[in-house]
CSV table of C-alpha atoms and ligand atoms in Angstrom, one decimal:
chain,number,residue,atom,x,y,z
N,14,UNK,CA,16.2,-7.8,-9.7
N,15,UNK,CA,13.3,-5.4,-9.8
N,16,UNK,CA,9.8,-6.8,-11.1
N,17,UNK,CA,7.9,-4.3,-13.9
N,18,UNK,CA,4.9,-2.7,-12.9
N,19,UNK,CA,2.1,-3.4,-14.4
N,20,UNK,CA,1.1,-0.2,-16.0
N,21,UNK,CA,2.5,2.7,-16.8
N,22,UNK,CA,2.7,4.7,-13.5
N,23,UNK,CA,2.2,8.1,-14.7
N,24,UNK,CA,-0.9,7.6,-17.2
N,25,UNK,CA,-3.6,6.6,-15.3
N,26,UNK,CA,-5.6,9.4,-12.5
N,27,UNK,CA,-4.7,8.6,-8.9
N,28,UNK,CA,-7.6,6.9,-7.1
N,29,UNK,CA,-6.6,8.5,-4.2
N,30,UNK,CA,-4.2,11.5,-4.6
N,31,UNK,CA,-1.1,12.1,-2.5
N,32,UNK,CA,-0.9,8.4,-1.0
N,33,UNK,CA,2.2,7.9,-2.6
N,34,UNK,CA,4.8,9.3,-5.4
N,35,UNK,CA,7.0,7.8,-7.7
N,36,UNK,CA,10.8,7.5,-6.9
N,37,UNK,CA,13.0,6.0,-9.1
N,38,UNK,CA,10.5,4.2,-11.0
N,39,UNK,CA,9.1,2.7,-8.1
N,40,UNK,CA,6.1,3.6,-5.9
N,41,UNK,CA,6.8,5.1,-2.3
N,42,UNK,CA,3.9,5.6,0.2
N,43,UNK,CA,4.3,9.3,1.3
N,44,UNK,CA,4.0,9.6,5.7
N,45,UNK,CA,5.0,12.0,7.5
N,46,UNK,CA,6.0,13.5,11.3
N,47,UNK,CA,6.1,15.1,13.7
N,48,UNK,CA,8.9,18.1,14.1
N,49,UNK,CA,7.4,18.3,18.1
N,50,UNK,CA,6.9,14.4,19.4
N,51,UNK,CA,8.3,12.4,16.2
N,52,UNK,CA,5.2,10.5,15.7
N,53,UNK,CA,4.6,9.2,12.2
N,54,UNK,CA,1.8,9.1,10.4
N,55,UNK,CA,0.5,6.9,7.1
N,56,UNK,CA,-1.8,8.8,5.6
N,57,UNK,CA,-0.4,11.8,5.7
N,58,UNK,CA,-1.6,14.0,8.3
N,59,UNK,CA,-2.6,18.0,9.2
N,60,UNK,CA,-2.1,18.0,12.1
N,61,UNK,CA,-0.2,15.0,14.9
N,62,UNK,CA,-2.4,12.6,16.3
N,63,UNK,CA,-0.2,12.4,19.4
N,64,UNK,CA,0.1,16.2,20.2
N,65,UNK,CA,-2.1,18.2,18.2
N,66,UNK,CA,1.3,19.7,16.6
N,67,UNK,CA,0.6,20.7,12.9
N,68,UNK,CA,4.6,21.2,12.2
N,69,UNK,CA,4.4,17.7,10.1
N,70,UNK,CA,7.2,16.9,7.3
N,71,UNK,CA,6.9,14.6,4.7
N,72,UNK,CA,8.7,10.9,5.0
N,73,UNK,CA,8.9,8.6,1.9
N,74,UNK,CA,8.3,5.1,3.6
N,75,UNK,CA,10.3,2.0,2.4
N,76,UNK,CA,8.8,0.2,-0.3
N,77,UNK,CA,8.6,-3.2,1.6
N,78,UNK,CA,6.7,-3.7,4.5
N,79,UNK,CA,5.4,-7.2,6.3
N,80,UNK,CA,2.1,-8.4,6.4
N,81,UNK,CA,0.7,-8.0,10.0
N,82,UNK,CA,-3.3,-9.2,9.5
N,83,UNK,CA,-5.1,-10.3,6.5
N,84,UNK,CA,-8.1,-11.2,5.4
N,85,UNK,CA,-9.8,-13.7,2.7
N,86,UNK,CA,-12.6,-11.5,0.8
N,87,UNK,CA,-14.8,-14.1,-1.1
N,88,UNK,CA,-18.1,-12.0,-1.1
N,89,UNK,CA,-18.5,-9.1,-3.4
N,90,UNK,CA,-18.8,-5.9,-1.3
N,91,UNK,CA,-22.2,-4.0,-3.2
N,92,UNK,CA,-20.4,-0.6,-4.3
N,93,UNK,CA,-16.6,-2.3,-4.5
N,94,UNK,CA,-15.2,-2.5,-7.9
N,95,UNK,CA,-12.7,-4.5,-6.7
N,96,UNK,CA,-13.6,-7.9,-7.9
N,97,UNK,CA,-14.0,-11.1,-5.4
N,98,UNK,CA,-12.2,-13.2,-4.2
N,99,UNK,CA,-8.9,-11.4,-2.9
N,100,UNK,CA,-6.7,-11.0,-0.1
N,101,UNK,CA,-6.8,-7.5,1.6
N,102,UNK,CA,-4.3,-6.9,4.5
N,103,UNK,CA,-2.7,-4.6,7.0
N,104,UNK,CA,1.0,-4.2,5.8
N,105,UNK,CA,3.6,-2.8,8.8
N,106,UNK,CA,6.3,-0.3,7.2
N,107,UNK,CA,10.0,-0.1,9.0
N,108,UNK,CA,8.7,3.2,10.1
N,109,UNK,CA,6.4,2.3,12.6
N,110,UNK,CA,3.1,2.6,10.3
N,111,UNK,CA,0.4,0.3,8.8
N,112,UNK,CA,-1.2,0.6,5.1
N,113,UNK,CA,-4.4,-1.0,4.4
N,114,UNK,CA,-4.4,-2.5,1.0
N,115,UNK,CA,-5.0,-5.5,-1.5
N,116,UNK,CA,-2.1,-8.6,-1.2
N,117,UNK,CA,-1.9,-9.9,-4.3
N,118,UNK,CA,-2.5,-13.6,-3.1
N,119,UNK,CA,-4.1,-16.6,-3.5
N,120,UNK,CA,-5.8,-18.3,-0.7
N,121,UNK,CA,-3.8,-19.8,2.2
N,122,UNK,CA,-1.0,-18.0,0.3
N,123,UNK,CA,0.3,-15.3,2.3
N,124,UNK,CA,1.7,-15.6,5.6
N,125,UNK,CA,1.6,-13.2,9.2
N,126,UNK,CA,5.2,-11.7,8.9
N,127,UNK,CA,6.0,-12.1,5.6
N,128,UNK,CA,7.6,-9.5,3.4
N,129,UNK,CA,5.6,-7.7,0.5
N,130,UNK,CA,6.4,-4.8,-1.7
N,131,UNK,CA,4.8,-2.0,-2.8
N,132,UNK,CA,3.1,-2.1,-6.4
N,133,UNK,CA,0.8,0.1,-8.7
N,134,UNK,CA,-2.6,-1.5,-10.6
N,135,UNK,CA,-5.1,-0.1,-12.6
N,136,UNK,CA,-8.7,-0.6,-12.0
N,137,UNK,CA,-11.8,-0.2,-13.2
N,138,UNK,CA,-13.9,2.1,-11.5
N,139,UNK,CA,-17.1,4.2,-12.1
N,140,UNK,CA,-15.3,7.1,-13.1
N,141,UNK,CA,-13.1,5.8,-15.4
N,142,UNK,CA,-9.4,3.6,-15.0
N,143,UNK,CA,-8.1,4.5,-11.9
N,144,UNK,CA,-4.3,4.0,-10.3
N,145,UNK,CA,-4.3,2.6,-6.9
N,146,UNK,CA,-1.1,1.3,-4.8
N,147,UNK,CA,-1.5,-2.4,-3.8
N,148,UNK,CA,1.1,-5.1,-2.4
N,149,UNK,CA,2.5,-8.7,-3.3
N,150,UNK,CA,4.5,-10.8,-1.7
N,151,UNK,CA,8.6,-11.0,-2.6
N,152,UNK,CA,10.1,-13.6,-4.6
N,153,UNK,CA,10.7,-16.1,-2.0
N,154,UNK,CA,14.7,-17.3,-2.7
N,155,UNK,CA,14.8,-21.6,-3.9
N,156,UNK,CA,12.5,-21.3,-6.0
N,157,UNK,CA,9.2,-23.6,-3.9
N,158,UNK,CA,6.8,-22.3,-2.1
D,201,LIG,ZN1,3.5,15.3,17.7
């Protein structure tokens, strides 16, 4: 069963464009790689940070990924609009790439390893609402944390 997002995907200007696109109703972070070596990249890049190659195809990369570091963020950075306190981690995709986002949550609440999906929220920013891609953690299955 799929969880709603929380706004409508397509109404709200990018943040950041061409991070990711909407497939099936769901968000998919765009990579891509490398026709020469293979490597992949996340973001999306000119030219290959292995071999300097700039034949580079686009790769939509799974929506779930697992948490590989994460951090508490309790102070309010001065030019974030991001509000404080939130979780912020490094997320590893099947593909061999990390994305850097917000976790949506709580303190002591997320786990090194553990499985977290791709999501879209809106924020608040000096120019206006802005789209940006975050994660959250799966339904764990029983129920309990
Ligand atoms: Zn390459």
């Amino acid at each position: 069963m799929e969880a709603q997002l929380a706004s409508e995907p397509t109404s709200v200007p990018d943040l950041q464009v061409g991070l990711y696109q909407i497939v099936d109703g769901h968000p998919r972070l765009i990579g891509n790689q490398c026709e020469e070596c293979g490597r992949m990249h996340f973001p999306r890049h000119e030219w290959c940070a292995r071999c300097c190659s700039p034949d580079l195809t686009d790769v939509l990369l799974n929506q779930r990924g697992r948490v590989s570091a994460f951090s508490w963020i309790d102070r309010q950075p001065g030019d974030a609009f991001i509000r404080a306190p939130y979780m912020q981690a490094e997320v590893e995709m099947p593909e061999g790439v990390s994305a850097f986002s917000i976790v949506e949550a709580e303190f002591g609440g997320l786990k090194i390893g553990e499985t977290v999906e791709l999501a879209l929220r809106n924020f608040d920013t000096p120019d206006g609402c802005r789209q940006a891609f975050v994660f959250r953690p799966i339904q764990r299955q029983g129920g309990e944390q």
